[in-house]
Each structure stands twice: as C-alpha cells, then as structure tokens.
C-alpha cells in the first residue's frame, strides 16, 4: 500500500472507471504523511454519469481534483456534479459506442496532465492496452494467499506482460512482497 501511495504522489493523475469507483468507493489520494496535499487529479471515465452521489471522490476535501470524462446529456446529474465542484469533460464516443480513450488522453494532456497512473479494472485495462496507451505496468505480487477474492482481475496477464520488452524487479523490503515493473 505504501508503494502504491508513493506512485500516486509521483503521477499527475489517477485514471479509473465509474464501475470501479462505484464498487470500491476509493479515495484515490496519496495517504503518506506530509504528501497528502500532493495527491493527483482523479480522472474518472463515466460514459453515462452513473457515478453514485455519496462517494469520496464527490464529497471529500479533494473533490475539486476530480474530473469526469463522460458522454451524457443528463442535465440533472451534470448540474449536481458541477455544484459539487467536479469538473466534467464531454468526450465523444468511438465507433464501438465507448468513450474514446485517445481523446481522453489528449484532453488530459491539454489541461496539463502529463503522467497518469491507471488503477482500473479489467475492462479499462484491456482497452488501454488494446489502444496502446500505456508505457509502464507495475505488477504487485504478495506472498499472502487471498482466496477467491484475491484472484487476478485480468483474464490473461501474460498478454499484458508480453506487451513490454523490459522488466525490472523492485525491492520492497516488505515480507517477500514483490513489485515487477514492465516497460
């Protein structure tokens, strides 16, 4: 966890889908003492503005760091989110009726976001890889057995690993836990 929070500190933004944010209600902040105010922008892909109203990213003190990329015309939800101080960016859909991730990345760059940490689930990660919008991948491996709840959420990890040419083992000094950086 400490390593992932340090990674959050190093990046300009974190990208996540509304599906993950609704399921997990993450804070998406850096929670290392002294670095909290350096938390990254929180980018959320939410095609239909299905984000729940009671989440941390909508209501905490960092809510003005939340940017939602959407394709919705739901005026009531747009008004609610804007009143909360959430920045909304309309993105056109691609040919598959999904938010165009290339446009998301271009828009993020145009507003000063140069580095994005993706903490997405299976669908977002597959889309990012398919569109070749990634240049590093961190694999966190724990010695702890997590049972069925801890199973890898990405169906074919080998496809992700084979996407990269280089690999680096990062020492964590944490009870045999490993981080492997692919780039």
XYZ file of N, CA and C in Angstrom:
549
model
N 0.821 -1.196 0.000
C 0.000 0.000 0.000
C 0.858 1.250 0.000
N 1.930 1.241 0.798
C 2.786 2.424 0.834
C 3.384 2.711 -0.531
N 3.788 1.664 -1.228
C 4.374 1.848 -2.561
C 3.332 2.411 -3.515
N 2.122 1.908 -3.469
C 1.089 2.417 -4.374
C 0.748 3.870 -4.053
N 0.799 4.241 -2.789
C 0.557 5.647 -2.428
C 1.717 6.530 -2.882
N 2.922 6.004 -2.831
C 4.056 6.763 -3.352
C 3.929 6.949 -4.864
N 3.480 5.912 -5.573
C 3.244 6.046 -7.013
C 2.197 7.122 -7.281
N 1.148 7.170 -6.472
C 0.128 8.209 -6.630
C 0.753 9.601 -6.494
N 1.645 9.749 -5.543
C 2.318 11.030 -5.335
C 3.131 11.432 -6.566
N 3.734 10.475 -7.240
C 4.621 10.753 -8.380
C 3.883 11.107 -9.668
N 2.611 10.757 -9.772
C 1.861 10.974 -11.011
C 0.974 12.206 -10.908
N 0.681 12.791 -12.075
C -0.207 13.959 -12.127
C -1.655 13.568 -11.869
N -2.026 12.344 -12.272
C -3.426 11.929 -12.163
C -3.539 10.415 -12.038
N -4.704 9.995 -11.521
C -5.084 8.584 -11.457
C -6.311 8.427 -12.343
N -6.326 7.384 -13.163
C -7.476 7.112 -14.030
C -8.171 5.853 -13.557
N -9.486 5.932 -13.475
C -10.305 4.817 -13.005
C -11.655 4.891 -13.727
N -12.379 3.795 -13.765
C -13.714 3.814 -14.380
C -14.775 4.027 -13.304
N -15.947 4.458 -13.735
C -17.044 4.656 -12.781
C -17.476 3.321 -12.170
N -17.317 2.244 -12.917
C -17.681 0.924 -12.391
C -16.842 0.608 -11.146
N -15.540 0.851 -11.240
C -14.649 0.583 -10.112
C -14.898 1.563 -8.971
N -15.053 2.836 -9.293
C -15.257 3.826 -8.235
C -16.580 3.577 -7.508
N -17.620 3.175 -8.236
C -18.906 2.864 -7.592
C -18.823 1.613 -6.722
N -18.059 0.622 -7.160
C -17.955 -0.634 -6.409
C -17.087 -0.498 -5.167
N -15.984 0.264 -5.274
C -14.983 0.292 -4.204
C -14.982 1.563 -3.362
N -15.562 2.649 -3.856
C -15.541 3.945 -3.182
C -14.132 4.320 -2.698
N -13.148 4.292 -3.607
C -11.779 4.627 -3.202
C -11.602 6.130 -2.993
N -10.589 6.489 -2.229
C -10.279 7.907 -2.018
C -9.395 8.441 -3.144
N -8.577 7.586 -3.726
C -7.675 7.955 -4.818
C -6.783 9.143 -4.458
N -6.260 9.097 -3.238
C -5.352 10.140 -2.764
C -4.048 9.501 -2.318
N -3.051 10.327 -2.119
C -1.795 9.874 -1.534
C -1.941 9.999 -0.027
N -1.820 8.895 0.676
C -2.000 8.927 2.124
C -0.695 8.608 2.855
N 0.363 9.261 2.418
C 1.649 9.206 3.108
C 1.796 10.521 3.852
N 2.109 10.448 5.135
C 2.226 11.658 5.952
C 3.115 12.693 5.284
N 2.574 13.897 5.158
C 3.308 15.006 4.559
C 3.114 15.143 3.064
N 2.556 14.122 2.417
C 2.376 14.174 0.960
C 0.900 14.238 0.543
N -0.001 14.310 1.512
C -1.433 14.274 1.210
C -1.855 15.387 0.239
N -1.303 16.568 0.424
C -1.695 17.700 -0.422
C -1.100 17.618 -1.823
N -0.283 16.608 -2.065
C 0.276 16.379 -3.396
C -0.455 15.242 -4.110
N -1.654 14.948 -3.640
C -2.461 13.900 -4.268
C -2.746 14.281 -5.717
N -2.780 13.278 -6.588
C -3.000 13.568 -8.015
C -4.456 13.910 -8.322
N -4.664 14.449 -9.508
C -6.022 14.633 -10.018
C -6.651 13.249 -10.135
N -7.957 13.191 -9.983
C -8.680 11.923 -10.076
C -9.527 11.959 -11.343
N -9.134 11.135 -12.325
C -9.829 11.078 -13.601
C -10.743 9.869 -13.614
N -12.002 10.098 -13.947
C -12.978 9.007 -13.948
C -13.648 8.952 -15.315
N -13.668 7.764 -15.895
C -14.380 7.543 -17.152
C -15.780 7.067 -16.784
N -16.772 7.851 -17.158
C -18.154 7.539 -16.792
C -19.082 7.948 -17.934
N -19.175 7.096 -18.910
C -19.925 7.368 -20.140
C -21.311 7.958 -19.869
N -22.070 7.344 -18.980
C -23.467 7.749 -18.751
C -23.697 8.452 -17.415
N -22.630 8.925 -16.780
C -22.716 9.581 -15.464
C -23.496 8.748 -14.456
N -23.064 7.502 -14.324
C -23.694 6.584 -13.367
C -23.006 6.633 -12.009
N -22.082 7.565 -11.828
C -21.358 7.683 -10.570
C -22.349 7.967 -9.437
N -22.157 7.274 -8.319
C -23.030 7.456 -7.160
C -22.727 8.802 -6.501
N -23.729 9.370 -5.871
C -23.607 10.712 -5.291
C -22.909 10.738 -3.933
N -22.775 9.595 -3.277
C -22.245 9.568 -1.913
C -20.781 9.145 -1.823
N -20.026 9.164 -2.898
C -18.657 8.661 -2.928
C -17.650 9.688 -2.407
N -16.499 9.185 -1.976
C -15.409 10.060 -1.525
C -15.015 11.066 -2.597
N -14.877 10.612 -3.836
C -14.386 11.492 -4.899
C -15.347 12.641 -5.194
N -16.594 12.524 -4.755
C -17.600 13.563 -4.963
C -17.722 14.470 -3.738
N -17.384 13.959 -2.565
C -17.700 14.675 -1.326
C -16.510 15.030 -0.431
N -15.329 14.501 -0.671
C -14.231 14.792 0.255
C -13.587 16.140 -0.046
N -12.588 16.504 0.749
C -11.954 17.819 0.586
C -11.150 17.941 -0.708
N -10.891 16.832 -1.385
C -10.144 16.847 -2.645
C -11.076 16.780 -3.868
N -12.369 16.974 -3.671
C -13.335 16.793 -4.759
C -13.055 17.701 -5.957
N -12.441 18.843 -5.744
C -12.114 19.741 -6.860
C -10.991 19.170 -7.730
N -10.343 18.104 -7.271
C -9.332 17.391 -8.065
C -9.957 16.286 -8.916
N -11.275 16.164 -8.879
C -11.967 15.111 -9.614
C -12.435 15.635 -10.970
N -12.090 14.895 -12.011
C -12.508 15.220 -13.372
C -13.200 13.985 -13.940
N -14.407 14.175 -14.447
C -15.155 13.065 -15.022
C -15.280 13.270 -16.529
N -14.824 12.263 -17.277
C -14.980 12.243 -18.729
C -16.259 11.468 -19.026
N -17.178 12.097 -19.753
C -18.489 11.488 -19.958
C -19.018 11.791 -21.354
N -20.131 11.136 -21.688
C -20.854 11.382 -22.946
C -22.339 11.532 -22.667
N -22.674 11.955 -21.487
C -24.059 12.012 -21.042
C -24.707 13.371 -21.338
N -26.023 13.333 -21.521
C -26.809 14.561 -21.663
C -27.750 14.728 -20.466
N -27.485 13.997 -19.380
C -28.306 14.042 -18.171
C -28.072 15.374 -17.454
N -28.920 16.353 -17.746
C -28.746 17.715 -17.216
C -28.814 17.764 -15.693
N -29.663 16.948 -15.091
C -29.807 16.933 -13.630
C -28.506 16.467 -12.959
N -27.920 15.386 -13.478
C -26.680 14.856 -12.905
C -25.519 15.811 -13.174
N -25.472 16.391 -14.368
C -24.428 17.362 -14.700
C -24.492 18.547 -13.738
N -25.683 19.062 -13.500
C -25.849 20.194 -12.581
C -25.399 19.823 -11.163
N -25.813 18.650 -10.691
C -25.425 18.192 -9.352
C -23.901 18.131 -9.211
N -23.249 17.504 -10.185
C -21.794 17.343 -10.108
C -21.071 18.687 -10.194
N -21.538 19.562 -11.045
C -20.919 20.893 -11.160
C -21.077 21.680 -9.868
N -22.244 21.580 -9.224
C -22.451 22.259 -7.946
C -21.515 21.729 -6.861
N -21.123 20.475 -6.983
C -20.172 19.864 -6.046
C -18.737 20.318 -6.318
N -18.507 20.950 -7.468
C -17.161 21.393 -7.823
C -16.402 20.398 -8.681
N -17.102 19.403 -9.200
C -16.488 18.388 -10.047
C -16.369 18.946 -11.463
N -15.207 18.755 -12.087
C -15.027 19.189 -13.470
C -15.534 18.077 -14.383
N -16.353 18.452 -15.349
C -16.906 17.498 -16.307
C -16.380 17.828 -17.695
N -15.940 16.795 -18.397
C -15.448 16.961 -19.759
C -16.194 15.989 -20.656
N -16.906 16.559 -21.626
C -17.668 15.750 -22.574
C -16.714 15.182 -23.625
N -16.789 13.874 -23.843
C -15.955 13.188 -24.834
C -16.882 12.393 -25.757
N -16.657 12.520 -27.037
C -17.467 11.772 -27.998
C -17.160 10.281 -27.912
N -18.150 9.502 -28.309
C -17.997 8.050 -28.299
C -17.232 7.596 -29.534
N -16.541 6.461 -29.392
C -15.831 5.896 -30.540
C -16.796 5.033 -31.359
N -16.278 4.334 -32.332
C -17.116 3.519 -33.207
C -17.795 2.353 -32.486
N -17.257 1.965 -31.322
C -17.835 0.864 -30.537
C -18.778 1.367 -29.447
N -19.144 2.653 -29.519
C -20.056 3.264 -28.550
C -19.454 3.365 -27.146
N -18.134 3.505 -27.083
C -17.427 3.709 -25.822
C -16.762 5.076 -25.835
N -16.407 5.550 -24.667
C -15.653 6.806 -24.594
C -14.337 6.593 -25.332
N -13.988 7.522 -26.177
C -12.760 7.439 -26.963
C -11.563 7.749 -26.054
N -10.820 6.717 -25.673
C -9.711 6.885 -24.735
C -8.594 7.758 -25.297
N -8.376 7.710 -26.600
C -7.374 8.592 -27.199
C -7.732 10.049 -26.947
N -9.009 10.376 -27.063
C -9.467 11.749 -26.809
C -9.348 12.112 -25.328
N -9.579 11.145 -24.458
C -9.417 11.378 -23.020
C -7.963 11.764 -22.726
N -7.020 10.985 -23.263
C -5.610 11.252 -23.002
C -5.173 12.587 -23.607
N -5.656 12.896 -24.810
C -5.322 14.176 -25.433
C -5.880 15.346 -24.624
N -7.104 15.212 -24.147
C -7.713 16.268 -23.343
C -6.978 16.424 -22.015
N -6.635 15.314 -21.389
C -5.885 15.367 -20.130
C -4.565 16.108 -20.338
N -3.884 15.787 -21.411
C -2.610 16.451 -21.716
C -2.820 17.953 -21.945
N -3.904 18.303 -22.617
C -4.166 19.711 -22.924
C -4.462 20.545 -21.678
N -4.857 19.892 -20.578
C -5.104 20.633 -19.337
C -3.959 20.450 -18.331
N -2.807 20.022 -18.836
C -1.606 19.986 -18.008
C -1.298 18.685 -17.306
N -1.960 17.613 -17.679
C -1.705 16.306 -17.060
C -0.762 15.536 -17.972
N 0.459 15.314 -17.497
C 1.468 14.653 -18.310
C 1.693 13.197 -17.973
N 1.311 12.792 -16.763
C 1.504 11.391 -16.361
C 0.248 10.900 -15.655
N -0.184 9.696 -16.033
C -1.428 9.130 -15.491
C -1.156 7.723 -14.976
N -1.537 7.491 -13.735
C -1.485 6.162 -13.130
C -2.862 5.535 -13.305
N -2.917 4.401 -13.982
C -4.198 3.739 -14.227
C -4.416 2.695 -13.147
N -5.483 2.858 -12.392
C -5.845 1.895 -11.355
C -7.183 1.269 -11.717
N -7.334 0.990 -12.990
C -8.601 0.487 -13.488
C -8.750 -1.005 -13.331
N -9.945 -1.430 -13.584
C -10.259 -2.855 -13.565
C -9.990 -3.490 -14.909
N -10.551 -4.646 -15.075
C -10.320 -5.486 -16.240
C -10.667 -4.779 -17.559
N -11.848 -4.194 -17.660
C -12.306 -3.603 -18.915
C -11.459 -2.404 -19.308
N -11.225 -1.499 -18.379
C -10.420 -0.304 -18.673
C -8.992 -0.697 -19.030
N -8.403 -1.616 -18.292
C -7.034 -2.046 -18.566
C -6.923 -2.674 -19.957
N -7.870 -3.528 -20.305
C -7.844 -4.137 -21.641
C -7.954 -3.080 -22.737
N -8.816 -2.086 -22.538
C -8.979 -1.024 -23.530
C -7.711 -0.190 -23.680
N -7.081 0.121 -22.568
C -5.842 0.902 -22.580
C -4.759 0.134 -23.343
N -4.664 -1.167 -23.093
C -3.672 -1.993 -23.784
C -3.993 -2.125 -25.274
N -5.255 -2.344 -25.587
C -5.669 -2.503 -26.986
C -5.310 -1.255 -27.793
N -5.515 -0.086 -27.192
C -5.232 1.176 -27.876
C -3.766 1.614 -27.733
N -2.957 0.771 -27.057
C -1.526 1.043 -26.857
C -1.289 2.413 -26.220
N -2.025 2.676 -25.142
C -1.944 3.947 -24.430
C -1.195 3.806 -23.109
N -0.297 2.857 -23.044
C 0.410 2.572 -21.803
C 1.892 2.391 -22.109
N 2.746 2.870 -21.200
C 4.175 2.656 -21.421
C 4.873 2.026 -20.217
N 4.146 1.787 -19.132
C 4.687 1.086 -17.962
C 3.562 0.295 -17.314
N 3.928 -0.822 -16.681
C 2.959 -1.633 -15.958
C 3.638 -2.141 -14.697
N 2.992 -1.947 -13.543
C 3.516 -2.439 -12.275
C 2.680 -3.627 -11.829
N 3.340 -4.742 -11.597
C 2.669 -5.936 -11.099
C 3.058 -6.108 -9.629
N 2.080 -6.043 -8.749
C 2.301 -6.230 -7.321
C 1.980 -7.677 -6.987
N 2.947 -8.372 -6.372
C 2.766 -9.774 -6.008
C 2.988 -9.925 -4.506
N 2.045 -10.560 -3.867
C 2.126 -10.773 -2.429
C 2.273 -12.265 -2.144
N 2.949 -12.576 -1.050
C 3.049 -13.972 -0.624
C 1.760 -14.424 0.054
N 0.940 -13.478 0.479
C -0.303 -13.825 1.161
C -1.266 -14.495 0.193
N -1.938 -15.522 0.693
C -2.989 -16.175 -0.078
C -4.290 -15.436 0.220
N -4.927 -14.925 -0.819
C -6.113 -14.114 -0.632
C -7.407 -14.853 -0.954
N -7.321 -16.084 -1.338
C -8.519 -16.847 -1.671
C -9.143 -16.355 -2.962
N -10.395 -16.679 -3.170
C -11.083 -16.318 -4.415
C -11.193 -14.818 -4.610
N -11.296 -14.057 -3.522
C -11.412 -12.604 -3.646
C -10.126 -11.977 -4.162
N -9.025 -12.645 -4.003
C -7.754 -12.087 -4.421
C -7.293 -12.517 -5.793
N -8.120 -13.224 -6.519
C -7.715 -13.685 -7.845
C -7.478 -12.506 -8.773
N -6.551 -12.701 -9.677
C -6.228 -11.666 -10.647
C -7.477 -11.272 -11.418
N -7.723 -9.991 -11.496
C -8.912 -9.478 -12.168
C -8.722 -9.390 -13.674
N -7.540 -9.633 -14.157
C -7.276 -9.553 -15.586
C -7.096 -10.969 -16.105
N -7.944 -11.324 -17.053
C -8.033 -12.701 -17.516
C -6.708 -13.252 -18.008
N -5.969 -12.508 -18.782
C -4.748 -13.048 -19.356
C -3.572 -12.117 -19.085
N -2.979 -12.271 -17.918
C -1.860 -11.427 -17.504
C -0.670 -11.563 -18.446
N -0.504 -12.732 -19.049
C 0.620 -12.940 -19.964
C 0.569 -11.990 -21.150
N -0.631 -11.679 -21.645
C -0.756 -10.731 -22.753
C -0.228 -9.357 -22.342
N -0.506 -8.967 -21.119
C -0.030 -7.669 -20.632
C 1.487 -7.683 -20.513
N 2.007 -8.705 -19.882
C 3.445 -8.795 -19.673
C 4.184 -8.848 -21.003
N 3.664 -9.598 -21.961
C 4.314 -9.720 -23.265
C 4.242 -8.443 -24.097
N 3.413 -7.507 -23.688
C 3.275 -6.228 -24.369
C 4.561 -5.400 -24.240
N 5.328 -5.655 -23.175
C 6.526 -4.874 -22.868
C 7.800 -5.641 -23.174
N 8.848 -4.908 -23.499
C 10.132 -5.516 -23.829
C 11.050 -5.649 -22.606
N 10.912 -4.759 -21.635
C 11.822 -4.716 -20.490
C 11.094 -4.994 -19.186
N 11.879 -5.466 -18.226
C 11.330 -5.842 -16.924
C 12.345 -5.482 -15.845
N 11.843 -5.004 -14.701
C 12.706 -4.644 -13.575
C 12.035 -5.093 -12.282
N 12.763 -5.827 -11.458
C 12.264 -6.198 -10.141
C 12.582 -5.057 -9.183
N 11.577 -4.620 -8.443
C 11.746 -3.525 -7.487
C 11.691 -4.118 -6.087
N 12.720 -3.869 -5.316
C 12.794 -4.378 -3.945
C 11.847 -3.582 -3.057
N 10.997 -4.277 -2.298
C 10.042 -3.598 -1.419
C 10.445 -3.668 0.047
N 11.284 -4.642 0.417
C 11.654 -4.870 1.810
C 10.417 -5.138 2.675
N 9.386 -5.733 2.079
C 8.123 -5.963 2.772
C 7.749 -7.434 2.753
N 8.316 -8.218 3.637
C 7.919 -9.619 3.849
C 7.789 -10.438 2.575
N 8.704 -10.265 1.646
C 8.690 -11.066 0.433
C 7.741 -10.586 -0.643
N 7.028 -9.491 -0.402
C 6.186 -8.940 -1.463
C 7.077 -8.437 -2.575
N 6.588 -8.513 -3.797
C 7.385 -8.118 -4.962
C 6.621 -7.119 -5.820
N 7.386 -6.283 -6.460
C 6.832 -5.405 -7.493
C 7.699 -5.611 -8.719
N 7.047 -5.865 -9.826
C 7.768 -6.006 -11.085
C 7.275 -4.890 -11.996
N 8.220 -4.123 -12.504
C 7.898 -3.022 -13.418
C 8.198 -3.476 -14.832
N 7.192 -3.437 -15.683
C 7.351 -3.750 -17.103
C 7.305 -2.445 -17.865
N 8.227 -2.306 -18.831
C 8.260 -1.041 -19.602
C 8.818 -1.270 -20.980
